[in-house]
Amino acid sequence: MFPPVVQNPPETGDILSAVAPLGRLPFSLMAKSHIQGFSVHEPAVGVCEHDVLLFRPDITVRARLRGPEVEANRRGACPAFPNARQSPPSPLPPRPLPGLPAAAMSASAVYVLDLKGKVLICRNYRGDVDMSEVEHFMPILMEKEEEGMLSPILAHGGVRFMWIKHNNLYLVATSKKNACVSLVFSFLYKVVQVFSEYFKELEEESIRDNFVIIYELLDELMDFGYPQTTDSKILQEYITQEGHKLETGAPRPPATVTNAVSWRSEGIKYRKNEVFLDVIESVNLLVSANGNVLRSEIVGSIKMRVFLSGMPELRLGLNDKVLFDNTGRGKSKSVELEDVKFHQCVRLSRFENDRTISFIPPDGEFELMSYRLNTHVKPLIWIESVIEKHSHSRIEYMIKAKSQFKRRSTANNVEIHIPVPNDADSPKFKTTVGSVKWVPENSEIVWSIKSFPGGKEYLMRAHFGLPSVEAEDKEGKPPISVKFEIPYFTTSGIQVRYLKIIEKSGYQALPWVRYITQNGDYQLRTQ
């Protein structure tokens, strides 16, 4: 059972004044409430299963309070509720954040569930939704799935469930208010990204192994239903696997929390200053059985790995069509980018004025921008298939693969996945290049070609026995899918014109640029 909640809890300011000099609560208050420790990362005062009083001041005050003694109590708190009902609501009145309209309200609570709907970890941010409401989520999900009416937003009574699935987990946010749904989903995907950067793989086992760190992250990611610090590089400065301890002096908030350039710390030094820039394009393609291109799309991204000292400014120039048209270079080869999305470090006003991508980069790896081109794309690897069925006996495949890009380029690690009947057996293969493997658990054969130069054509034949064929497959035929990677090549023709590195110390840095084209959702239907 929980110890009794304080009927008349002191104001947050009173608690802070008592905590600041000592790093712990007054003994009289702790004795009355049977409290043995406290944690400086909760929306308000409340008592949990492990006798921990939780409250949350503003972020600068909260960070300032994190001395060694505070951190020891903080890491000792393990608020893991075996039952979602036991997560107590806050006894303090709601504390809305200044400057945010009510319509921007995000989530009342956030849950992480396993595939059976069991709560692995949860956090109650507002206290206006019963934590047991999540028990209705899985039955509604299964019911909607059976009806073929599954939606990312489910409802039970007056409660809305906004959910996403990642690996073997469901991330669910609940709300009774008229929440901004796009904000909630953006937050859930950001939670996945932050957790993945902390634990490499986000799955049920990693949740169970790291629940203390996850609670700390949940408390920093959102405050009273509003997203707060969601940049993993900032979070990693004061939430680590080993805990954060300051050696001397009074605790201070991380510089990046209040810095104008919050995504980059000061005082970074490297012996060798380098920048690696990758332009990666994924080709989405769908071709009908008669050879017509039904859908084609290029989804691109520019990813960077930055190892630069100090606080450098980078300027990136692309062969942007808008820039070339404005400067009278319309005849030059250029690309018209659509749906451009930048990292927060990019100065958007500068880009709007002269199309220059100017930014102070985060340290390490990050995605600078993403874009999309919804234009006709010539299939890079064309597949022709002839499938002959001999009733009650066998099925024969003849697959022709042709590369339709320039001869000076080469596709690496090409995999052509050809679906076969579930009851096929006794496979026989013959190919002019590469190797062929039958994967019965996936009902497919995989033709692997390690190196596929441009302008080449290869042939593969396959023969299967069909001991139980009685009728044509009424469910249709799955398409052939292709995987590949072409280095030093972009389908759109995008080019990095320059990458300038400016730093007040004037050091020399080495920029490296690489282009990669790979498959996205690349499918060709068969007859």
mmCIF file of C-alpha atoms in Angstrom, residues 181-433:
data_model
loop_
_atom_site.group_PDB
_atom_site.id
_atom_site.type_symbol
_atom_site.label_atom_id
_atom_site.label_comp_id
_atom_site.label_asym_id
_atom_site.label_seq_id
_atom_site.Cartn_x
_atom_site.Cartn_y
_atom_site.Cartn_z
ATOM 1 C CA VAL A 181 -2.714 15.283 -32.586
ATOM 2 C CA SER A 182 0.204 16.068 -34.901
ATOM 3 C CA LEU A 183 2.153 17.340 -31.894
ATOM 4 C CA VAL A 184 1.437 14.140 -29.967
ATOM 5 C CA PHE A 185 2.574 11.865 -32.790
ATOM 6 C CA SER A 186 5.686 13.970 -33.392
ATOM 7 C CA PHE A 187 6.464 13.633 -29.693
ATOM 8 C CA LEU A 188 5.983 9.843 -29.696
ATOM 9 C CA TYR A 189 8.320 9.415 -32.663
ATOM 10 C CA LYS A 190 10.825 11.709 -30.939
ATOM 11 C CA VAL A 191 10.629 9.492 -27.839
ATOM 12 C CA VAL A 192 11.496 6.492 -30.016
ATOM 13 C CA GLN A 193 14.445 8.376 -31.499
ATOM 14 C CA VAL A 194 15.810 9.481 -28.112
ATOM 15 C CA PHE A 195 15.414 6.031 -26.534
ATOM 16 C CA SER A 196 17.078 4.399 -29.546
ATOM 17 C CA GLU A 197 20.076 6.716 -29.238
ATOM 18 C CA TYR A 198 20.395 5.843 -25.556
ATOM 19 C CA PHE A 199 19.853 2.077 -25.801
ATOM 20 C CA LYS A 200 20.763 1.325 -29.475
ATOM 21 C CA GLU A 201 17.729 -0.940 -29.908
ATOM 22 C CA LEU A 202 14.344 0.038 -28.488
ATOM 23 C CA GLU A 203 12.466 -3.116 -27.570
ATOM 24 C CA GLU A 204 10.855 -4.740 -24.540
ATOM 25 C CA GLU A 205 14.128 -5.997 -23.078
ATOM 26 C CA SER A 206 15.816 -2.592 -23.275
ATOM 27 C CA ILE A 207 12.826 -1.010 -21.501
ATOM 28 C CA ARG A 208 13.059 -3.499 -18.629
ATOM 29 C CA ASP A 209 16.824 -3.089 -18.335
ATOM 30 C CA ASN A 210 16.815 0.724 -18.256
ATOM 31 C CA PHE A 211 13.581 1.833 -16.593
ATOM 32 C CA VAL A 212 15.294 4.267 -14.176
ATOM 33 C CA ILE A 213 16.955 6.141 -17.033
ATOM 34 C CA ILE A 214 13.701 6.010 -19.025
ATOM 35 C CA TYR A 215 11.777 7.673 -16.192
ATOM 36 C CA GLU A 216 14.352 10.444 -16.073
ATOM 37 C CA LEU A 217 14.065 10.895 -19.831
ATOM 38 C CA LEU A 218 10.255 10.958 -19.753
ATOM 39 C CA ASP A 219 10.389 13.683 -17.127
ATOM 40 C CA GLU A 220 12.707 15.824 -19.226
ATOM 41 C CA LEU A 221 10.972 15.155 -22.550
ATOM 42 C CA MET A 222 7.568 16.407 -21.388
ATOM 43 C CA ASP A 223 6.298 18.691 -18.630
ATOM 44 C CA PHE A 224 2.591 18.801 -17.702
ATOM 45 C CA GLY A 225 1.663 17.492 -21.136
ATOM 46 C CA TYR A 226 3.874 19.875 -23.106
ATOM 47 C CA PRO A 227 6.976 18.642 -24.982
ATOM 48 C CA GLN A 228 10.125 20.176 -23.554
ATOM 49 C CA THR A 229 13.751 19.142 -24.170
ATOM 50 C CA THR A 230 13.688 16.551 -26.965
ATOM 51 C CA ASP A 231 17.247 16.935 -28.281
ATOM 52 C CA SER A 232 19.165 13.796 -27.326
ATOM 53 C CA LYS A 233 22.524 15.591 -27.362
ATOM 54 C CA ILE A 234 21.302 18.023 -24.708
ATOM 55 C CA LEU A 235 19.730 15.238 -22.642
ATOM 56 C CA GLN A 236 22.942 13.207 -22.720
ATOM 57 C CA GLU A 237 24.765 16.042 -20.971
ATOM 58 C CA TYR A 238 22.942 15.521 -17.691
ATOM 59 C CA ILE A 239 21.121 12.187 -18.000
ATOM 60 C CA THR A 240 23.639 9.388 -18.434
ATOM 61 C CA GLN A 241 23.805 5.684 -17.672
ATOM 62 C CA GLU A 242 26.177 6.349 -14.763
ATOM 63 C CA GLY A 243 24.329 9.353 -13.371
ATOM 64 C CA HIS A 244 25.436 12.967 -13.446
ATOM 65 C CA LYS A 245 27.755 14.244 -10.722
ATOM 66 C CA LEU A 246 29.457 17.609 -10.421
ATOM 67 C CA GLU A 247 32.899 17.639 -8.847
ATOM 68 C CA THR A 248 33.068 21.046 -7.125
ATOM 69 C CA GLY A 249 31.006 24.151 -6.581
ATOM 70 C CA ALA A 250 27.279 24.641 -6.700
ATOM 71 C CA PRO A 251 25.304 22.624 -9.227
ATOM 72 C CA ARG A 252 24.586 24.513 -12.442
ATOM 73 C CA PRO A 253 22.358 23.764 -15.410
ATOM 74 C CA PRO A 254 24.077 22.485 -18.557
ATOM 75 C CA ALA A 255 25.234 25.383 -20.710
ATOM 76 C CA THR A 256 23.240 24.110 -23.663
ATOM 77 C CA VAL A 257 19.926 24.443 -21.803
ATOM 78 C CA THR A 258 20.171 28.244 -21.734
ATOM 79 C CA ASN A 259 22.595 28.756 -24.621
ATOM 80 C CA ALA A 260 21.378 30.381 -27.840
ATOM 81 C CA VAL A 261 22.921 27.416 -29.692
ATOM 82 C CA SER A 262 21.375 24.738 -27.501
ATOM 83 C CA TRP A 263 22.336 21.843 -29.788
ATOM 84 C CA ARG A 264 26.105 22.370 -29.466
ATOM 85 C CA SER A 265 28.316 22.595 -26.380
ATOM 86 C CA GLU A 266 31.152 25.067 -26.022
ATOM 87 C CA GLY A 267 34.785 24.065 -25.656
ATOM 88 C CA ILE A 268 34.760 21.136 -28.114
ATOM 89 C CA LYS A 269 38.259 20.278 -29.337
ATOM 90 C CA TYR A 270 39.565 17.837 -31.945
ATOM 91 C CA ARG A 271 43.117 17.151 -32.998
ATOM 92 C CA LYS A 272 41.936 16.607 -36.577
ATOM 93 C CA ASN A 273 39.005 18.689 -37.826
ATOM 94 C CA GLU A 274 36.821 16.881 -40.362
ATOM 95 C CA VAL A 275 33.299 16.983 -41.781
ATOM 96 C CA PHE A 276 31.658 14.024 -43.537
ATOM 97 C CA LEU A 277 28.567 14.728 -45.645
ATOM 98 C CA ASP A 278 26.437 11.966 -47.181
ATOM 99 C CA VAL A 279 23.762 12.651 -49.796
ATOM 100 C CA ILE A 280 21.495 9.590 -49.649
ATOM 101 C CA GLU A 281 18.560 9.085 -52.014
ATOM 102 C CA SER A 282 15.999 6.276 -51.794
ATOM 103 C CA VAL A 283 13.985 5.390 -54.895
ATOM 104 C CA ASN A 284 10.361 4.329 -54.409
ATOM 105 C CA LEU A 285 8.966 2.591 -57.489
ATOM 106 C CA LEU A 286 5.898 0.553 -58.398
ATOM 107 C CA VAL A 287 5.639 -1.013 -61.877
ATOM 108 C CA SER A 288 2.522 -2.778 -63.163
ATOM 109 C CA ALA A 289 2.543 -6.269 -64.682
ATOM 110 C CA ASN A 290 2.409 -4.803 -68.201
ATOM 111 C CA GLY A 291 5.462 -2.593 -67.584
ATOM 112 C CA ASN A 292 3.859 0.769 -66.815
ATOM 113 C CA VAL A 293 5.311 2.857 -63.987
ATOM 114 C CA LEU A 294 2.432 3.436 -61.553
ATOM 115 C CA ARG A 295 4.364 5.365 -58.908
ATOM 116 C CA SER A 296 7.856 6.815 -58.715
ATOM 117 C CA GLU A 297 9.396 9.028 -56.070
ATOM 118 C CA ILE A 298 12.796 10.058 -54.732
ATOM 119 C CA VAL A 299 13.189 10.590 -50.988
ATOM 120 C CA GLY A 300 16.520 12.175 -50.148
ATOM 121 C CA SER A 301 18.422 13.195 -47.046
ATOM 122 C CA ILE A 302 21.722 14.891 -46.262
ATOM 123 C CA LYS A 303 23.404 13.361 -43.229
ATOM 124 C CA MET A 304 26.515 14.719 -41.575
ATOM 125 C CA ARG A 305 29.194 13.623 -39.145
ATOM 126 C CA VAL A 306 30.906 16.677 -37.694
ATOM 127 C CA PHE A 307 34.216 16.567 -35.831
ATOM 128 C CA LEU A 308 35.098 20.257 -35.566
ATOM 129 C CA SER A 309 36.600 22.273 -32.717
ATOM 130 C CA GLY A 310 35.035 25.404 -31.283
ATOM 131 C CA MET A 311 31.829 26.947 -32.589
ATOM 132 C CA PRO A 312 32.155 26.806 -36.400
ATOM 133 C CA GLU A 313 29.693 28.123 -38.953
ATOM 134 C CA LEU A 314 29.098 25.995 -42.050
ATOM 135 C CA ARG A 315 27.663 27.154 -45.362
ATOM 136 C CA LEU A 316 26.361 24.602 -47.832
ATOM 137 C CA GLY A 317 25.470 25.315 -51.440
ATOM 138 C CA LEU A 318 23.413 23.006 -53.676
ATOM 139 C CA ASN A 319 22.398 23.170 -57.330
ATOM 140 C CA ASP A 320 18.996 24.470 -56.243
ATOM 141 C CA LYS A 321 16.690 25.353 -59.155
ATOM 142 C CA VAL A 322 15.159 28.342 -57.366
ATOM 143 C CA LEU A 323 18.623 29.812 -56.739
ATOM 144 C CA PHE A 324 19.769 29.211 -60.307
ATOM 145 C CA ASP A 325 16.610 30.813 -61.744
ATOM 146 C CA ASN A 326 16.971 33.866 -59.487
ATOM 147 C CA THR A 327 20.625 34.369 -60.431
ATOM 148 C CA GLY A 328 20.178 33.912 -64.174
ATOM 149 C CA ARG A 329 21.659 30.444 -64.361
ATOM 150 C CA GLY A 330 18.457 28.703 -65.412
ATOM 151 C CA LYS A 331 20.191 26.732 -68.159
ATOM 152 C CA SER A 332 22.571 25.075 -65.696
ATOM 153 C CA LYS A 333 21.726 21.636 -64.361
ATOM 154 C CA SER A 334 19.640 22.115 -61.238
ATOM 155 C CA VAL A 335 17.149 20.303 -59.028
ATOM 156 C CA GLU A 336 13.800 21.561 -57.737
ATOM 157 C CA LEU A 337 13.478 20.273 -54.179
ATOM 158 C CA GLU A 338 10.069 19.631 -52.579
ATOM 159 C CA ASP A 339 8.952 19.079 -48.980
ATOM 160 C CA VAL A 340 12.292 20.279 -47.603
ATOM 161 C CA LYS A 341 12.755 19.731 -43.873
ATOM 162 C CA PHE A 342 15.771 21.180 -42.044
ATOM 163 C CA HIS A 343 17.465 20.442 -38.739
ATOM 164 C CA GLN A 344 16.806 23.125 -36.132
ATOM 165 C CA CYS A 345 20.377 24.434 -36.502
ATOM 166 C CA VAL A 346 19.705 25.842 -40.007
ATOM 167 C CA ARG A 347 19.028 29.582 -40.262
ATOM 168 C CA LEU A 348 15.727 29.555 -42.133
ATOM 169 C CA SER A 349 15.678 33.312 -42.760
ATOM 170 C CA ARG A 350 19.027 33.095 -44.536
ATOM 171 C CA PHE A 351 17.788 30.207 -46.682
ATOM 172 C CA GLU A 352 14.649 32.115 -47.665
ATOM 173 C CA ASN A 353 16.685 35.169 -48.655
ATOM 174 C CA ASP A 354 19.507 33.703 -50.755
ATOM 175 C CA ARG A 355 18.955 29.886 -50.617
ATOM 176 C CA THR A 356 22.193 29.431 -48.650
ATOM 177 C CA ILE A 357 22.094 26.681 -46.023
ATOM 178 C CA SER A 358 23.950 28.332 -43.130
ATOM 179 C CA PHE A 359 24.220 26.651 -39.727
ATOM 180 C CA ILE A 360 26.264 25.950 -36.604
ATOM 181 C CA PRO A 361 26.230 22.140 -36.556
ATOM 182 C CA PRO A 362 25.725 19.804 -33.598
ATOM 183 C CA ASP A 363 28.728 17.709 -32.653
ATOM 184 C CA GLY A 364 28.750 14.205 -34.094
ATOM 185 C CA GLU A 365 26.142 12.631 -36.364
ATOM 186 C CA PHE A 366 22.839 14.233 -37.379
ATOM 187 C CA GLU A 367 20.491 14.703 -40.351
ATOM 188 C CA LEU A 368 20.877 18.187 -41.787
ATOM 189 C CA MET A 369 17.887 18.071 -44.139
ATOM 190 C CA SER A 370 15.489 15.835 -46.019
ATOM 191 C CA TYR A 371 13.643 16.397 -49.275
ATOM 192 C CA ARG A 372 11.382 14.706 -51.807
ATOM 193 C CA LEU A 373 11.092 14.699 -55.592
ATOM 194 C CA ASN A 374 7.748 13.498 -56.942
ATOM 195 C CA THR A 375 8.889 13.127 -60.541
ATOM 196 C CA HIS A 376 9.049 10.378 -63.136
ATOM 197 C CA VAL A 377 11.996 8.112 -62.350
ATOM 198 C CA LYS A 378 13.420 5.702 -64.878
ATOM 199 C CA PRO A 379 13.745 2.280 -63.186
ATOM 200 C CA LEU A 380 17.403 1.817 -62.283
ATOM 201 C CA ILE A 381 17.159 -1.976 -62.295
ATOM 202 C CA TRP A 382 14.528 -3.369 -64.651
ATOM 203 C CA ILE A 383 13.118 -6.864 -64.105
ATOM 204 C CA GLU A 384 11.340 -8.949 -66.737
ATOM 205 C CA SER A 385 9.745 -12.199 -65.606
ATOM 206 C CA VAL A 386 8.237 -15.147 -67.443
ATOM 207 C CA ILE A 387 6.432 -17.636 -65.188
ATOM 208 C CA GLU A 388 5.122 -20.908 -66.598
ATOM 209 C CA LYS A 389 2.913 -23.215 -64.546
ATOM 210 C CA HIS A 390 2.526 -26.836 -65.537
ATOM 211 C CA SER A 391 -0.617 -28.122 -63.847
ATOM 212 C CA HIS A 392 -0.126 -30.499 -60.923
ATOM 213 C CA SER A 393 3.577 -30.890 -61.621
ATOM 214 C CA ARG A 394 5.977 -27.937 -61.693
ATOM 215 C CA ILE A 395 6.512 -24.203 -62.118
ATOM 216 C CA GLU A 396 9.335 -22.545 -64.045
ATOM 217 C CA TYR A 397 10.722 -19.006 -63.738
ATOM 218 C CA MET A 398 12.823 -17.023 -66.171
ATOM 219 C CA ILE A 399 13.991 -13.723 -64.660
ATOM 220 C CA LYS A 400 15.918 -11.123 -66.644
ATOM 221 C CA ALA A 401 17.587 -8.252 -64.750
ATOM 222 C CA LYS A 402 18.897 -5.200 -66.582
ATOM 223 C CA SER A 403 20.706 -2.169 -65.129
ATOM 224 C CA GLN A 404 19.497 1.091 -66.709
ATOM 225 C CA PHE A 405 22.017 3.549 -65.273
ATOM 226 C CA LYS A 406 25.318 4.785 -66.717
ATOM 227 C CA ARG A 407 28.129 2.310 -67.352
ATOM 228 C CA ARG A 408 30.570 4.132 -65.095
ATOM 229 C CA SER A 409 28.358 3.386 -62.071
ATOM 230 C CA THR A 410 27.951 0.024 -60.337
ATOM 231 C CA ALA A 411 25.182 -1.258 -58.075
ATOM 232 C CA ASN A 412 26.434 -3.189 -55.059
ATOM 233 C CA ASN A 413 24.785 -5.950 -53.031
ATOM 234 C CA VAL A 414 21.811 -6.344 -55.359
ATOM 235 C CA GLU A 415 19.080 -8.680 -54.091
ATOM 236 C CA ILE A 416 16.097 -9.659 -56.237
ATOM 237 C CA HIS A 417 13.297 -11.250 -54.189
ATOM 238 C CA ILE A 418 10.977 -13.427 -56.315
ATOM 239 C CA PRO A 419 7.841 -14.874 -54.622
ATOM 240 C CA VAL A 420 7.086 -18.590 -55.142
ATOM 241 C CA PRO A 421 4.100 -20.781 -54.108
ATOM 242 C CA ASN A 422 3.955 -21.912 -50.487
ATOM 243 C CA ASP A 423 3.960 -25.604 -51.432
ATOM 244 C CA ALA A 424 6.840 -25.415 -53.931
ATOM 245 C CA ASP A 425 9.682 -27.887 -53.406
ATOM 246 C CA SER A 426 12.661 -29.518 -55.144
ATOM 247 C CA PRO A 427 14.244 -26.244 -56.350
ATOM 248 C CA LYS A 428 16.740 -26.104 -59.219
ATOM 249 C CA PHE A 429 18.539 -22.909 -60.228
ATOM 250 C CA LYS A 430 20.718 -21.701 -63.081
ATOM 251 C CA THR A 431 22.112 -18.175 -63.370
ATOM 252 C CA THR A 432 24.635 -16.264 -65.463
ATOM 253 C CA VAL A 433 25.928 -14.322 -62.449
#
